[in-house]
Tab-separated table of N, CA and C in Angstrom:
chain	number	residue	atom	x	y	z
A	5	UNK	N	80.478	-154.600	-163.423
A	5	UNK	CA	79.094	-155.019	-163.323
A	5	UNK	C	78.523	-154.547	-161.991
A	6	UNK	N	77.351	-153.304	-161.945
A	6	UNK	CA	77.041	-153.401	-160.985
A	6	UNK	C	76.541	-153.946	-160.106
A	7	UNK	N	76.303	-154.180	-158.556
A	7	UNK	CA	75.396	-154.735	-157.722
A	7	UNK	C	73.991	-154.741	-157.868
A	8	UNK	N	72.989	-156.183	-157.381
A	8	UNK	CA	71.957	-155.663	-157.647
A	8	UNK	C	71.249	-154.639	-156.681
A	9	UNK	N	70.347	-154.450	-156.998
A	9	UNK	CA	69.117	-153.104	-155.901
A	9	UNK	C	69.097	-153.912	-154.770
A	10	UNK	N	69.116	-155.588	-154.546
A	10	UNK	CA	68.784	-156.059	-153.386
A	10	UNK	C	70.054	-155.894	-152.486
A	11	UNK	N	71.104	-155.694	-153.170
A	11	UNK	CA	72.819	-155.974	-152.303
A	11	UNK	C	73.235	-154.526	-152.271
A	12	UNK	N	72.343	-153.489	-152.995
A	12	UNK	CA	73.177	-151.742	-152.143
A	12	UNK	C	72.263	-151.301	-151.537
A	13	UNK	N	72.403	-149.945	-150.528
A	13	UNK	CA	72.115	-149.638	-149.418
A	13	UNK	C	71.824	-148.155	-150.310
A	14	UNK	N	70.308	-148.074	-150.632
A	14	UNK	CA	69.985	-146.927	-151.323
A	14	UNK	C	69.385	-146.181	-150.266
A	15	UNK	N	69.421	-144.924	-151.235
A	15	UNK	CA	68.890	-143.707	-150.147
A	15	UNK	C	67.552	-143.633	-149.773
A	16	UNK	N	66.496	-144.491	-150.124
A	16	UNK	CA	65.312	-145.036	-149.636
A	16	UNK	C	65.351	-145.717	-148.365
A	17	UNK	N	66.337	-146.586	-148.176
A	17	UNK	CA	66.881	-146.774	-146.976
A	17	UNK	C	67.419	-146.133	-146.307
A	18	UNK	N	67.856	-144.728	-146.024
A	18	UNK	CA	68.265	-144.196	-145.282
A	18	UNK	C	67.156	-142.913	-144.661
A	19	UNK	N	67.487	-143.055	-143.353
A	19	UNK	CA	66.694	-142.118	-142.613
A	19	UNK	C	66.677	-140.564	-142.559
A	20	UNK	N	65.858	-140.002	-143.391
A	20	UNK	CA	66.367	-138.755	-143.609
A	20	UNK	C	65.291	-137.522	-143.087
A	21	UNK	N	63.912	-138.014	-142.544
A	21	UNK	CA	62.895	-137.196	-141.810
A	21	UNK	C	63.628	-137.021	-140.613
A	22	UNK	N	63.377	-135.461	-140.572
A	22	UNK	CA	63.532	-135.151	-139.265
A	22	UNK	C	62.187	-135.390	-137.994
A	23	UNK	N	61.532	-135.749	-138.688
A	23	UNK	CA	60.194	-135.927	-137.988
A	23	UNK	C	59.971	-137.344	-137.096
A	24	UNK	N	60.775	-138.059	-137.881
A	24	UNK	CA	60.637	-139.691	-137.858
A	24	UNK	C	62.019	-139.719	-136.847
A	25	UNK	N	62.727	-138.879	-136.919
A	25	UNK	CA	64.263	-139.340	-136.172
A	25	UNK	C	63.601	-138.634	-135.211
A	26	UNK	N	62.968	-137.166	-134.393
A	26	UNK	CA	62.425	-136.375	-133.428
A	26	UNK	C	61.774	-137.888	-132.718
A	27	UNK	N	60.440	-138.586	-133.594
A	27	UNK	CA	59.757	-139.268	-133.106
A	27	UNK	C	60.347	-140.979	-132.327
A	28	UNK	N	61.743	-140.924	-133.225
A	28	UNK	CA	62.132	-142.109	-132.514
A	28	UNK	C	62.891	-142.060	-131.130
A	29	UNK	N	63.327	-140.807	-131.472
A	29	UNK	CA	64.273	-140.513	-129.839
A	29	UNK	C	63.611	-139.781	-128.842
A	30	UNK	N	62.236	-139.125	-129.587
A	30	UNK	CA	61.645	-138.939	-127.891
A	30	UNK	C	60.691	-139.908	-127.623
A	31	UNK	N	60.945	-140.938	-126.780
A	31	UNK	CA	60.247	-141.803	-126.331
A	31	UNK	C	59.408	-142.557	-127.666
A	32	UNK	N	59.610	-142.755	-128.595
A	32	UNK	CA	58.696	-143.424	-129.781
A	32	UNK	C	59.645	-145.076	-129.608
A	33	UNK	N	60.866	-145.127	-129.690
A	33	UNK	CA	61.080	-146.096	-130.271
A	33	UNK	C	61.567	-146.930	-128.515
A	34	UNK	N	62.671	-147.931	-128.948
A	34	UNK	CA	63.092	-148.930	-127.919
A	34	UNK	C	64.401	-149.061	-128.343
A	35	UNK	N	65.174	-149.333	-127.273
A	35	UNK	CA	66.535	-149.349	-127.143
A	35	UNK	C	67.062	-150.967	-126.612
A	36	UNK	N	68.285	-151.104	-127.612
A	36	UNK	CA	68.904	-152.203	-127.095
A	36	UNK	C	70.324	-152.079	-127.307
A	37	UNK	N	71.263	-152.216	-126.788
A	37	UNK	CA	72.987	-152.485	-126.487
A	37	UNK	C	73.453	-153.776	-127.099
A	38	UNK	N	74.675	-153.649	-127.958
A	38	UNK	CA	75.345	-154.991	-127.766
A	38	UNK	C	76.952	-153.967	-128.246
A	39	UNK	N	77.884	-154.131	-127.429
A	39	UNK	CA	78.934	-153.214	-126.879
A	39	UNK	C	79.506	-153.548	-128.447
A	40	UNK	N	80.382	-152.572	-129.289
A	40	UNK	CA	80.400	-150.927	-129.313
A	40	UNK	C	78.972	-150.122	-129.951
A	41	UNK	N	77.662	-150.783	-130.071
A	41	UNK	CA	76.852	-150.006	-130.781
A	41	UNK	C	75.686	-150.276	-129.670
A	42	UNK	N	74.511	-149.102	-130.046
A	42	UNK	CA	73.602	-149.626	-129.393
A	42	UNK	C	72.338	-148.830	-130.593
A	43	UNK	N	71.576	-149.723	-130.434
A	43	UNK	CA	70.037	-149.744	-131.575
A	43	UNK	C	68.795	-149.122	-130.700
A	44	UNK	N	68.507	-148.060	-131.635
A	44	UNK	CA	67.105	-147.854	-131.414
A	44	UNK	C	66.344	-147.887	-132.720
A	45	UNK	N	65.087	-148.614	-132.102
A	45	UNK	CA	64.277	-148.982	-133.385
A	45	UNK	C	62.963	-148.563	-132.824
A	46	UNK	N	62.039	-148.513	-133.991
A	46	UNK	CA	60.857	-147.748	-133.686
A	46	UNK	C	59.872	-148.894	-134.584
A	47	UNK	N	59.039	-149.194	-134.334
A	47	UNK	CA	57.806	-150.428	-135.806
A	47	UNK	C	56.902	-149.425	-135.538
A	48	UNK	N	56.455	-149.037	-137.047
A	48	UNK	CA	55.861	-148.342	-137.539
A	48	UNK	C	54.956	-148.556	-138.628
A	49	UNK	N	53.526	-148.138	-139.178
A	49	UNK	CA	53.160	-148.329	-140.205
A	49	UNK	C	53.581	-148.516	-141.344
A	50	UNK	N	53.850	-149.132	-142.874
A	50	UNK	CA	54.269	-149.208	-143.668
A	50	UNK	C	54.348	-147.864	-144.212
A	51	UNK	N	55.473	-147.120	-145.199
A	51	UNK	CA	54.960	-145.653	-145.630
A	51	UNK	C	55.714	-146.589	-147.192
A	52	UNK	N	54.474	-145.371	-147.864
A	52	UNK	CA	54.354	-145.783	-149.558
A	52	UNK	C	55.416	-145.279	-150.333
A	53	UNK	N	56.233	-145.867	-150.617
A	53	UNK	CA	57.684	-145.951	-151.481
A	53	UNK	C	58.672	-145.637	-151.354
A	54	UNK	N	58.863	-145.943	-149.503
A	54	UNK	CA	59.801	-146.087	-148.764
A	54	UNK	C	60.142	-147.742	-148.909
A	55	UNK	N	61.301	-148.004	-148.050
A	55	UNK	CA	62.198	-148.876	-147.930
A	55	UNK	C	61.240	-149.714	-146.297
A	56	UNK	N	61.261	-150.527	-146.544
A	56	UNK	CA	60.696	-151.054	-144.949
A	56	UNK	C	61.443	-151.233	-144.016
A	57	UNK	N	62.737	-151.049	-144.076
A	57	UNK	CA	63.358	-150.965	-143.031
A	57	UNK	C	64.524	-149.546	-143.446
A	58	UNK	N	64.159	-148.375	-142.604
A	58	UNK	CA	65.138	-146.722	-142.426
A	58	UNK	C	65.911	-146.818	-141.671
A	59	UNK	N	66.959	-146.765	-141.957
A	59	UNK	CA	68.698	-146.641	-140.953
A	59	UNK	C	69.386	-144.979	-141.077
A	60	UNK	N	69.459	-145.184	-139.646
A	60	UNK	CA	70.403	-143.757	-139.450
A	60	UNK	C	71.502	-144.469	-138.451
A	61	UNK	N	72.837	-144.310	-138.906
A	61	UNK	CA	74.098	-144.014	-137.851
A	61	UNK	C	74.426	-142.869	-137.537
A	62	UNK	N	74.788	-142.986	-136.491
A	62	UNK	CA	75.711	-142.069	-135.721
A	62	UNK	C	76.500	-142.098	-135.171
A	63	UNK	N	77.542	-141.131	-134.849
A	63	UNK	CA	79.162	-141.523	-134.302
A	63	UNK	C	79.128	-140.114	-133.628
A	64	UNK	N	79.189	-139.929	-132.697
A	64	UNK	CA	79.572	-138.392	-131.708
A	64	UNK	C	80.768	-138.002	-131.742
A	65	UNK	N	80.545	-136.981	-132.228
A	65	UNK	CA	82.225	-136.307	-132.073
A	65	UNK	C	83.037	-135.992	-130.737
A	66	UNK	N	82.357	-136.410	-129.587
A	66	UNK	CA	82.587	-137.000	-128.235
A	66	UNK	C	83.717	-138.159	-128.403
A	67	UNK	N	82.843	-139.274	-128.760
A	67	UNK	CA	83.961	-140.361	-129.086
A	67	UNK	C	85.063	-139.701	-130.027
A	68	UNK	N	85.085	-139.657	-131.504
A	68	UNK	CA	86.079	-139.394	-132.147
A	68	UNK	C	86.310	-137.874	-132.315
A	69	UNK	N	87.435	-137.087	-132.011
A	69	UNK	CA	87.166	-135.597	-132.818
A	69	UNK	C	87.676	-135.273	-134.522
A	70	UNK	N	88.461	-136.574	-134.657
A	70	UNK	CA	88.456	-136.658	-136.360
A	70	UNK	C	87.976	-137.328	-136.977
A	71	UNK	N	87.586	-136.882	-137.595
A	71	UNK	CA	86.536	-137.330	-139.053
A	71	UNK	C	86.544	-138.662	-139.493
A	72	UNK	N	87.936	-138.393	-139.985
A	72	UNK	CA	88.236	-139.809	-140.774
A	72	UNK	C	88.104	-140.765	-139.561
A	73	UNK	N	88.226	-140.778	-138.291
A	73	UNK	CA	87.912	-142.035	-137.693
A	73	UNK	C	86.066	-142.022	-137.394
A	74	UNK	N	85.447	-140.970	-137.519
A	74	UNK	CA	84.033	-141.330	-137.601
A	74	UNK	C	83.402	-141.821	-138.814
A	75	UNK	N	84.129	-141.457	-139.594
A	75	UNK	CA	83.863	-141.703	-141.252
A	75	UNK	C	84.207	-143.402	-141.556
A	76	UNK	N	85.507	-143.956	-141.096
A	76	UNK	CA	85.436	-145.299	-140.829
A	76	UNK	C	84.365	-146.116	-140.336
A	77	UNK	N	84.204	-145.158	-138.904
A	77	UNK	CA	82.999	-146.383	-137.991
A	77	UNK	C	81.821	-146.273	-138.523
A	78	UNK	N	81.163	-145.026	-139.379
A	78	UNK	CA	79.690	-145.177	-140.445
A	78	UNK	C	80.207	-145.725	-141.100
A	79	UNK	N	81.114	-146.156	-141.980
A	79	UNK	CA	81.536	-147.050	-143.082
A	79	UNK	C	81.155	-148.472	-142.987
A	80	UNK	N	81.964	-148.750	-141.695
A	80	UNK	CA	81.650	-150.186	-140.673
A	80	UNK	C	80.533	-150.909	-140.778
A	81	UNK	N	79.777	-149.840	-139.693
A	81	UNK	CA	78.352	-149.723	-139.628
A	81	UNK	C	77.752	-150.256	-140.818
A	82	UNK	N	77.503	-149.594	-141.665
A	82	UNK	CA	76.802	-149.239	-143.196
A	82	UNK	C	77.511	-150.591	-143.461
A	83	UNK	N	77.840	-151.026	-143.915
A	83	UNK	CA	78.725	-152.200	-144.957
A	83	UNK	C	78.102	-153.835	-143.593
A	84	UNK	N	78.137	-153.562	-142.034
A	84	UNK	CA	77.877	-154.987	-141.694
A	84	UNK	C	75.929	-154.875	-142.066
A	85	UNK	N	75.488	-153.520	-141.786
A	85	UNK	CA	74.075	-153.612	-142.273
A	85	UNK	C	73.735	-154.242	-143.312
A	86	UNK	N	74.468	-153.255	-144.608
A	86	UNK	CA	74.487	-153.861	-145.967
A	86	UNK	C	74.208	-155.675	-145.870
A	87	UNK	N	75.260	-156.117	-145.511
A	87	UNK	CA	75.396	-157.383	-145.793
A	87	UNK	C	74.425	-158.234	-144.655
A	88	UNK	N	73.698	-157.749	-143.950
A	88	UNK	CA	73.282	-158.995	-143.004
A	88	UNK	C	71.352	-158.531	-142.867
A	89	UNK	N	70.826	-157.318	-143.366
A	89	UNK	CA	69.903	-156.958	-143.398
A	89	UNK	C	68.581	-157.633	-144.058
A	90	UNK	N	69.171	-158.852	-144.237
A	90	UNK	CA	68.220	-159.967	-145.041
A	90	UNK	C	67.474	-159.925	-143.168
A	91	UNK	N	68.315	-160.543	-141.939
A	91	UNK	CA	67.480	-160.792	-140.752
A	91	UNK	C	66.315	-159.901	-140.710
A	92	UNK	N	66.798	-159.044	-140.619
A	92	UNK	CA	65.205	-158.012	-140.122
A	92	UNK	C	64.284	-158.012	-141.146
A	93	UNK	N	64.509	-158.003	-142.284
A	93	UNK	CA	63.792	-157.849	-143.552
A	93	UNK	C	63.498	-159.134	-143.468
A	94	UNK	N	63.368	-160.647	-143.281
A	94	UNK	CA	62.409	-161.622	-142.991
A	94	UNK	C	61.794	-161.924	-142.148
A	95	UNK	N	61.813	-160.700	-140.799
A	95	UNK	CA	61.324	-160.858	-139.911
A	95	UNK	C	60.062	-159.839	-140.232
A	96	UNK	N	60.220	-158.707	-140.883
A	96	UNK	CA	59.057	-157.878	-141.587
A	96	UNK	C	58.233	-158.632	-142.754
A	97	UNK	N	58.701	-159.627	-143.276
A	97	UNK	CA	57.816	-160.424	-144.501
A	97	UNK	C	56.805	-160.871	-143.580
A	98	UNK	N	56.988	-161.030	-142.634
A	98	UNK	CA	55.132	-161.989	-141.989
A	98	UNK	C	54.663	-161.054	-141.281
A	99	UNK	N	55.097	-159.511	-141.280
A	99	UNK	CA	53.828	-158.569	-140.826
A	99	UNK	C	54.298	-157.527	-142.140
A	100	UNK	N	52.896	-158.154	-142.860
A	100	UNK	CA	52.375	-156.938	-144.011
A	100	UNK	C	52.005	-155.796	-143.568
A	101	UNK	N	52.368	-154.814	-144.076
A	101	UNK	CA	51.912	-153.315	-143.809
A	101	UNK	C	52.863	-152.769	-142.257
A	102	UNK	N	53.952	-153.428	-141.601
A	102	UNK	CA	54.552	-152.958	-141.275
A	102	UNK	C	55.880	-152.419	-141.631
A	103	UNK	N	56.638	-151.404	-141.157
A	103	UNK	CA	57.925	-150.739	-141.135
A	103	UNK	C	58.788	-150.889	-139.641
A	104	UNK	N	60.062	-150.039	-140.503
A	104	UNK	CA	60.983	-150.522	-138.965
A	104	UNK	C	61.878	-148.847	-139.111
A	105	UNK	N	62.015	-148.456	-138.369
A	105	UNK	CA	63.258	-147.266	-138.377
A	105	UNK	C	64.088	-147.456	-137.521
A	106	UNK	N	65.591	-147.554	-137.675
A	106	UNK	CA	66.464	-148.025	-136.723
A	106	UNK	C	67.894	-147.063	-136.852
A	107	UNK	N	68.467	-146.872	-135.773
A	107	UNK	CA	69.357	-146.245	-135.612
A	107	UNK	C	70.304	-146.573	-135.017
A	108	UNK	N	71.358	-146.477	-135.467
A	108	UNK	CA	72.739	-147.274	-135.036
A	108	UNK	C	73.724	-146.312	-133.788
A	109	UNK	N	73.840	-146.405	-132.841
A	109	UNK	CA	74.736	-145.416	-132.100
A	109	UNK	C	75.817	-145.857	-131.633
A	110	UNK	N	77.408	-145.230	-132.176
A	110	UNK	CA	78.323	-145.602	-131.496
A	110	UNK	C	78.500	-145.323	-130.331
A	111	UNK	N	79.202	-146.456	-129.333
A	111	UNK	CA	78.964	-146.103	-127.821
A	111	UNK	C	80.717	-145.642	-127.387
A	112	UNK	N	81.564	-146.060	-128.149
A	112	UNK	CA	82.774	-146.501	-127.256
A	112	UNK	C	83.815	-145.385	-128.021
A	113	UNK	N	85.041	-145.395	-127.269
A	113	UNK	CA	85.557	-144.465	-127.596
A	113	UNK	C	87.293	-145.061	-128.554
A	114	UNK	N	87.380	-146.190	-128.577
A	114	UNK	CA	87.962	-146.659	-129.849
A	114	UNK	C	87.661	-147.492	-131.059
A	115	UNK	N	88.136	-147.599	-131.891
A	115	UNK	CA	88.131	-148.124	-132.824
A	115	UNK	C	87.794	-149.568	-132.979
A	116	UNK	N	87.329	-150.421	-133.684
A	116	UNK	CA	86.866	-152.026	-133.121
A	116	UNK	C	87.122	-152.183	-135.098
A	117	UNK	N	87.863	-153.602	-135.170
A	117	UNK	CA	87.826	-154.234	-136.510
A	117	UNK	C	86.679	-154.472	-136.816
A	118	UNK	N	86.273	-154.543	-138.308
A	118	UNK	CA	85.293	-154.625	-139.308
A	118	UNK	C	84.308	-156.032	-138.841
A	119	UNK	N	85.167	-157.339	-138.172
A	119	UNK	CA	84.521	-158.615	-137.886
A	119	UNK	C	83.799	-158.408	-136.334
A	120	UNK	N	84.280	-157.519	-135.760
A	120	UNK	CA	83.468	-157.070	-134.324
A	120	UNK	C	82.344	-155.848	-134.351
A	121	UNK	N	82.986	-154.950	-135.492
A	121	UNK	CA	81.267	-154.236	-135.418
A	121	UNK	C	80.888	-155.467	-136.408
A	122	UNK	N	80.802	-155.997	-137.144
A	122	UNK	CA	79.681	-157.278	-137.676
A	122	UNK	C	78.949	-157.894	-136.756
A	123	UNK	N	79.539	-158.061	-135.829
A	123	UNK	CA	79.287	-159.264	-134.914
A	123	UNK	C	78.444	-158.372	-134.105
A	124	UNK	N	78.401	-157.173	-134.016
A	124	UNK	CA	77.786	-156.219	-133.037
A	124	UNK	C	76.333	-156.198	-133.756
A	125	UNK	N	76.424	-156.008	-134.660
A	125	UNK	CA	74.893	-155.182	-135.773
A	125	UNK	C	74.324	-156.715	-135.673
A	126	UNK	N	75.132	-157.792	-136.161
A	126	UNK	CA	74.200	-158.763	-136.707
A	126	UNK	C	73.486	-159.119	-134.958
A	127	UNK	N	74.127	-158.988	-133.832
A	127	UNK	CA	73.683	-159.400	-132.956
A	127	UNK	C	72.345	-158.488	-132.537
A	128	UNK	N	72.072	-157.463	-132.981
A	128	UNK	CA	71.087	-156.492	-132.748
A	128	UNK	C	70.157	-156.647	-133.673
A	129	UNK	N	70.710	-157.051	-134.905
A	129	UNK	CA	69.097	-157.008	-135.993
A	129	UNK	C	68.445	-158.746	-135.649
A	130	UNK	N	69.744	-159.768	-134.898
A	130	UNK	CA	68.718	-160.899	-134.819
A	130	UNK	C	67.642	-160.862	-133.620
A	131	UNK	N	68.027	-159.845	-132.496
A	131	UNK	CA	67.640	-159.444	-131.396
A	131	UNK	C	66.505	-158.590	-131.575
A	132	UNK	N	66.566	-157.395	-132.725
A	132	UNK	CA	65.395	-156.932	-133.042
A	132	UNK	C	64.475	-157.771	-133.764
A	133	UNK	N	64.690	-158.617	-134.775
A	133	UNK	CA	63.757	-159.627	-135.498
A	133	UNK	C	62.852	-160.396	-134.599
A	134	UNK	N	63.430	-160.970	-133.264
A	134	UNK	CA	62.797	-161.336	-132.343
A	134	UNK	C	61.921	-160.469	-131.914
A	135	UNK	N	62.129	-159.345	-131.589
A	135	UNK	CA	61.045	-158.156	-130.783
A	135	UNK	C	59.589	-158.595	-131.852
A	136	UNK	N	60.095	-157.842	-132.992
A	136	UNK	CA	59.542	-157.927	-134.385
A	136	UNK	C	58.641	-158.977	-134.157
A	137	UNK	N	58.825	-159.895	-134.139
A	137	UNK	CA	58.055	-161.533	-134.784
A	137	UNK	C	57.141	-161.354	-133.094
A	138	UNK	N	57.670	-161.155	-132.360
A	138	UNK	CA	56.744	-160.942	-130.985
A	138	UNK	C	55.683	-160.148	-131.166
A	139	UNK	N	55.708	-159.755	-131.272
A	139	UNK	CA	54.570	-158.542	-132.077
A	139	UNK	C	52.797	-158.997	-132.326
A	140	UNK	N	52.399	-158.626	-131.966
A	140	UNK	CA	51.325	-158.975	-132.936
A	140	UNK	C	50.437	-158.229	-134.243
């Protein structure tokens, strides 16, 4: 039985303009840390039949030079998003017609269990929800 549309991580959700990723890393968006990841997010106008909240990870082949251990830590990544992305997404229900683009960056150069990057993301999307709701 599959999952519903609200519990997978479709490709509407994922960040795939190069225009929008250019615009978040030169000076568009805001940066925040919580050790091994660090978030940049950008609030943006709503765009029409997109996802309201766009995720891009990344893992530098700096930190890992094999795959399979970068391929783990987007796995990580992707799966504590999956599951905890209700925060930011009720923090976007009370501003209509806004969006969010956010980007996940690994910082560190080992490996961290599945319950510590959780603990990492969820601590950044409750941290961004706050920015969010600050807002006017």
């Amino acid at each position: 039985m599959p999952d519903s549309p609200s519990r997978t991580f479709g490709k509407q959700e994922r960040m795939t303009s190069r225009k929008l990723i250019e615009r978040l890393f030169n000076g568009g968006g805001r940066s925040m840390s919580a050790f091994p990841l660090r978030a940049v997010y950008m609030i943006m106008p709503d765009s029409d039949g997109k996802a309201p909240v766009q995720v891009l990870i990344s893992v530098s082949k700096r930190h890992f030079k094999r795959a399979v251990k970068r391929n783990r830590v987007k796995r990580q990544v992707r799966e504590a998003y999956r599951l905890n992305r209700h925060i930011i997404a009720d923090a976007l229900s009370d501003k209509p017609g806004k969006a969010v683009a956010v980007a996940f960056l690994w910082q560190a150069d080992a490996l961290y269990g599945s319950r510590e990057v959780a603990a990492s993301v969820v601590s950044l999307l409750r941290r961004m929800a706050e920015k969010i709701g600050a807002q006017p």
